[in-house]
C-alpha atoms as a PDB file:
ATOM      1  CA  UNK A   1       0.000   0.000   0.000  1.00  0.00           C
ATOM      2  CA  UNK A   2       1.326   3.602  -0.599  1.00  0.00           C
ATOM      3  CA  UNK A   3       0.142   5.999   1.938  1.00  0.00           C
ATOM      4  CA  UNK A   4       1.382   9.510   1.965  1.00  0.00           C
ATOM      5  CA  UNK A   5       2.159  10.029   5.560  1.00  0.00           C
ATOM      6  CA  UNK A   6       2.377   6.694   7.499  1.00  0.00           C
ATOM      7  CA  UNK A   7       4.764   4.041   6.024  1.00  0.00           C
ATOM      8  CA  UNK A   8       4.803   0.630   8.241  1.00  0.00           C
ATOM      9  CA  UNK A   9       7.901  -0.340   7.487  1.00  0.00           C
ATOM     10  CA  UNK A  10       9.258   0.236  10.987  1.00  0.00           C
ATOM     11  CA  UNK A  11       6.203  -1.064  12.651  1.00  0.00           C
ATOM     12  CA  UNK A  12       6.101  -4.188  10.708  1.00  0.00           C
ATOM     13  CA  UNK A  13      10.098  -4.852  11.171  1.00  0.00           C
ATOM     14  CA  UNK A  14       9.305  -3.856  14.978  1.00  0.00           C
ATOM     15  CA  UNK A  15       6.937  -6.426  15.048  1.00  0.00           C
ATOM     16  CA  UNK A  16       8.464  -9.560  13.293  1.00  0.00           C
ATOM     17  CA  UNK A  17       5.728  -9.061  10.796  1.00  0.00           C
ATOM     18  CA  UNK A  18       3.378  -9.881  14.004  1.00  0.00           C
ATOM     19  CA  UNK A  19      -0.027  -8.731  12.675  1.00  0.00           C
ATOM     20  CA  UNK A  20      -1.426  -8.965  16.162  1.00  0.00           C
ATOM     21  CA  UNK A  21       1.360  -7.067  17.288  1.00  0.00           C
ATOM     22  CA  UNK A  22       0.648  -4.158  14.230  1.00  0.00           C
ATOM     23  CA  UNK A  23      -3.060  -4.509  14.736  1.00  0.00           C
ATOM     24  CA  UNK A  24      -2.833  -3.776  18.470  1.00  0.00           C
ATOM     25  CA  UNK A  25      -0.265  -1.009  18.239  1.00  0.00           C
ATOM     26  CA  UNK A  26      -2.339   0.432  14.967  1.00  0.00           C
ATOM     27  CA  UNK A  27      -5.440   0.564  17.127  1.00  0.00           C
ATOM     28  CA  UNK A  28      -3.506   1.846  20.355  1.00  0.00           C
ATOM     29  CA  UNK A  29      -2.003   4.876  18.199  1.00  0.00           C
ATOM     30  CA  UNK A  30      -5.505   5.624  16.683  1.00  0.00           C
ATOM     31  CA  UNK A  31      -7.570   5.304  19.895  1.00  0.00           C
ATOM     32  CA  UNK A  32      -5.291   7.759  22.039  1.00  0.00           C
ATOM     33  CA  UNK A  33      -3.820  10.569  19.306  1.00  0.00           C
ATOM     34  CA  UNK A  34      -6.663  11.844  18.565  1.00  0.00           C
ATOM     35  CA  UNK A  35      -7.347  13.060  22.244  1.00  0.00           C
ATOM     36  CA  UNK A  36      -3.780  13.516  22.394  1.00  0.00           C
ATOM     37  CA  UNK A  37      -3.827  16.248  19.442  1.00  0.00           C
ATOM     38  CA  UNK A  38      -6.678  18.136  20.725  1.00  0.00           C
ATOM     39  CA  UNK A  39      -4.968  18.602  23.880  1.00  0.00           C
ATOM     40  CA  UNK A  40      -2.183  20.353  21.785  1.00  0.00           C
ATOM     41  CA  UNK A  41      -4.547  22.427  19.557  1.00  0.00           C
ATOM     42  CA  UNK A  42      -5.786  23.237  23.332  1.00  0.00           C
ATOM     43  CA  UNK A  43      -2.441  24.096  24.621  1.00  0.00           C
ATOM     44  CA  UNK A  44      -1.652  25.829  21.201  1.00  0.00           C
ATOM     45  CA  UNK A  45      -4.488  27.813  21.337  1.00  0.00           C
ATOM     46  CA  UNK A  46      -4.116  29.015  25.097  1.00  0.00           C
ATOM     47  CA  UNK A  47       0.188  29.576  24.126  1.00  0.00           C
ATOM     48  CA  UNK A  48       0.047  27.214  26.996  1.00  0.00           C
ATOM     49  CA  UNK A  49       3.894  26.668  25.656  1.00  0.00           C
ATOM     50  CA  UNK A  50       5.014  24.299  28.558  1.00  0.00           C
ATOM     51  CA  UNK A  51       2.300  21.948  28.421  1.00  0.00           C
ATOM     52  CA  UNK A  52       2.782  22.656  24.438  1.00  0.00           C
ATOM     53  CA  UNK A  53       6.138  21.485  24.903  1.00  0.00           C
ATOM     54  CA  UNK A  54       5.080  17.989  27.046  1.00  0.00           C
ATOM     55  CA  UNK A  55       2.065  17.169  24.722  1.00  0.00           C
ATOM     56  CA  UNK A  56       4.547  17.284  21.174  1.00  0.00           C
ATOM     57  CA  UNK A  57       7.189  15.510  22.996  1.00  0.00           C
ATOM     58  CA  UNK A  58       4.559  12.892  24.162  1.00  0.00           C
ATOM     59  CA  UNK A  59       3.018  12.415  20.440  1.00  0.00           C
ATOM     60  CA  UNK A  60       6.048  12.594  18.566  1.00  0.00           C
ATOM     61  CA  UNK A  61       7.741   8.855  19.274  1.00  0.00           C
ATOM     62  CA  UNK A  62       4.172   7.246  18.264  1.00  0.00           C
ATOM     63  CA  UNK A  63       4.826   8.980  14.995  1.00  0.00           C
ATOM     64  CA  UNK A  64       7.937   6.989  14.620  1.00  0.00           C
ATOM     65  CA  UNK A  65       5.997   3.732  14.850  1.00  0.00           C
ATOM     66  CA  UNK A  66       3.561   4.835  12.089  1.00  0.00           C
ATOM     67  CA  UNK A  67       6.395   5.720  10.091  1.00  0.00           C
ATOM     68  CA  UNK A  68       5.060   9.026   9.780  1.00  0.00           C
ATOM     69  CA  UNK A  69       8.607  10.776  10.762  1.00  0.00           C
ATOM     70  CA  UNK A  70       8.080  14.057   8.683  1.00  0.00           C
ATOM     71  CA  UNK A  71       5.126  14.963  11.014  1.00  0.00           C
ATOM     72  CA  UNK A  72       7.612  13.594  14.076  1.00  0.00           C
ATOM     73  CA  UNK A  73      10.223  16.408  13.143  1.00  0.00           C
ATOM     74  CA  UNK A  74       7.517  18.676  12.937  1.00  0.00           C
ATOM     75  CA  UNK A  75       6.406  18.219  15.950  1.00  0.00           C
ATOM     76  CA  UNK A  76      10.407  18.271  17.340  1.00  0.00           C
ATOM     77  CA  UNK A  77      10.403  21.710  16.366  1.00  0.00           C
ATOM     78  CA  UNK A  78       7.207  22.475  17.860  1.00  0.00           C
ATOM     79  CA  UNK A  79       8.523  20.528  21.064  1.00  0.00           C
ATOM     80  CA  UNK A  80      11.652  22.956  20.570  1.00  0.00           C
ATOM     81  CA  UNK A  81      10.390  25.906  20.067  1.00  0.00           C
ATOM     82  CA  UNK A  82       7.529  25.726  22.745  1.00  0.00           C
ATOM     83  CA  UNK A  83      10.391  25.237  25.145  1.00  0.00           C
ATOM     84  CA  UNK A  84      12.658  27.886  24.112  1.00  0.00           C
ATOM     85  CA  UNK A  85       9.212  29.959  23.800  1.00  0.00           C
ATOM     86  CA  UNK A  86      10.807  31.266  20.155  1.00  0.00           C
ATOM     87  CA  UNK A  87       8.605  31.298  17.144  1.00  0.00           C
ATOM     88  CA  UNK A  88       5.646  30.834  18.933  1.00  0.00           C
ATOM     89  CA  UNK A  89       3.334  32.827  15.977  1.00  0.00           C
ATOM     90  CA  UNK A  90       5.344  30.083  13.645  1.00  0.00           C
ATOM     91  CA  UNK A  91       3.657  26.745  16.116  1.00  0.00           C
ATOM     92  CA  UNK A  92       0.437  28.690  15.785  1.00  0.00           C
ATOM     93  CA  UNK A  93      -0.101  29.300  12.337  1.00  0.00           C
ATOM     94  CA  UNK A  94       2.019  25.950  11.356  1.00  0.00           C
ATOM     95  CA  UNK A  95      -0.535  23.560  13.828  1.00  0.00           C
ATOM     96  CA  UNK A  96      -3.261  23.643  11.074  1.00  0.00           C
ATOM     97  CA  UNK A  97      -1.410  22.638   8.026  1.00  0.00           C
ATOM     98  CA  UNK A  98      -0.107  19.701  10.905  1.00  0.00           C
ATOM     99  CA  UNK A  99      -3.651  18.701  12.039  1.00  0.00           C
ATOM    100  CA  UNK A 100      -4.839  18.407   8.960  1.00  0.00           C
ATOM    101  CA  UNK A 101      -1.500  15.695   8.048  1.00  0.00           C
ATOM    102  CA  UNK A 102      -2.921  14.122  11.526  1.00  0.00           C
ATOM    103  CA  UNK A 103      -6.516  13.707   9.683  1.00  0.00           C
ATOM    104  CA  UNK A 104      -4.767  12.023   6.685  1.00  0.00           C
ATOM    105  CA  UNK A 105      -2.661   9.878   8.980  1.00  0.00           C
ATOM    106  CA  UNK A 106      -5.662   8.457  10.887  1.00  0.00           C
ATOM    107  CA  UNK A 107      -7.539   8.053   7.661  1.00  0.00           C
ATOM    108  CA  UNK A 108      -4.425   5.699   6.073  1.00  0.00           C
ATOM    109  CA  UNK A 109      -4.107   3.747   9.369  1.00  0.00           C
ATOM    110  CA  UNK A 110      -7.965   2.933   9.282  1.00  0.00           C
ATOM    111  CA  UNK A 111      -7.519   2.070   5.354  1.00  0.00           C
ATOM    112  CA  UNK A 112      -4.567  -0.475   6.688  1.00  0.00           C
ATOM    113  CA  UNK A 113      -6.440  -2.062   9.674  1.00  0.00           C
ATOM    114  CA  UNK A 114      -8.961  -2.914   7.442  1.00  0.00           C
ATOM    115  CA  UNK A 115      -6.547  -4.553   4.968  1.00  0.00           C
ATOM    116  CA  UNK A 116      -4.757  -6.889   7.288  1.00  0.00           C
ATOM    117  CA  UNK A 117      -5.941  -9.936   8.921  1.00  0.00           C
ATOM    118  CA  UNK A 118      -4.735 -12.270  11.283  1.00  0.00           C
ATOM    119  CA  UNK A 119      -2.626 -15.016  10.016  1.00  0.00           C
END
């Protein structure tokens, strides 16, 4: 399958090709994120920039597992920036362009649950 954000190459070499394993993680990423990224938009929102800072450095390793590690570096400079409390205009103006990546993500993770079963 080609996606355009995640790629489950990692996940699947993670795994031992484990569908369970990918399944379970899949579901895991997709049932907490969401929450997880409207907390952000929250903290965004508020310039809450230290919990700003604790919610992208909480998100971004999941990312890694999807494979989705353009979005993870954007959220690394989010993490960085909210931290240093530089650029802060730059997180708020660049968080919808991300959510809507985040929207696409969860879409092509869906797409893939449905097109593996257990061996």
């Amino acid at each position: 399958m080609n996606f355009t954000e995640a790629n489950m190459d990692y996940l699947m070499d993670l795994s031992g090709g484990d569908r369970s394993i990918i399944r379970e993680m899949v579901q895991l990423f997709l049932t907490q994120t969401p929450g997880h990224l409207e907390l952000l938009a929250g903290y965004i929102e508020n310039r809450d920039w230290e919990n700003t800072r604790s919610m992208a450095h909480h998100i971004k390793p999941t990312l890694s597992y999807m494979g989705a590690e353009d979005m993870r570096k954007i959220l690394q400079g989010i993490e960085s920036m909210a931290a240093e409390r530089r650029d802060t205009d730059q997180i708020v103006s660049g968080f919808g362009p991300l959510r809507q990546r985040f929207e696409v993500l969860f879409t092509e993770l869906k797409t893939y649950l449905d097109s593996i079963t257990d061996a």
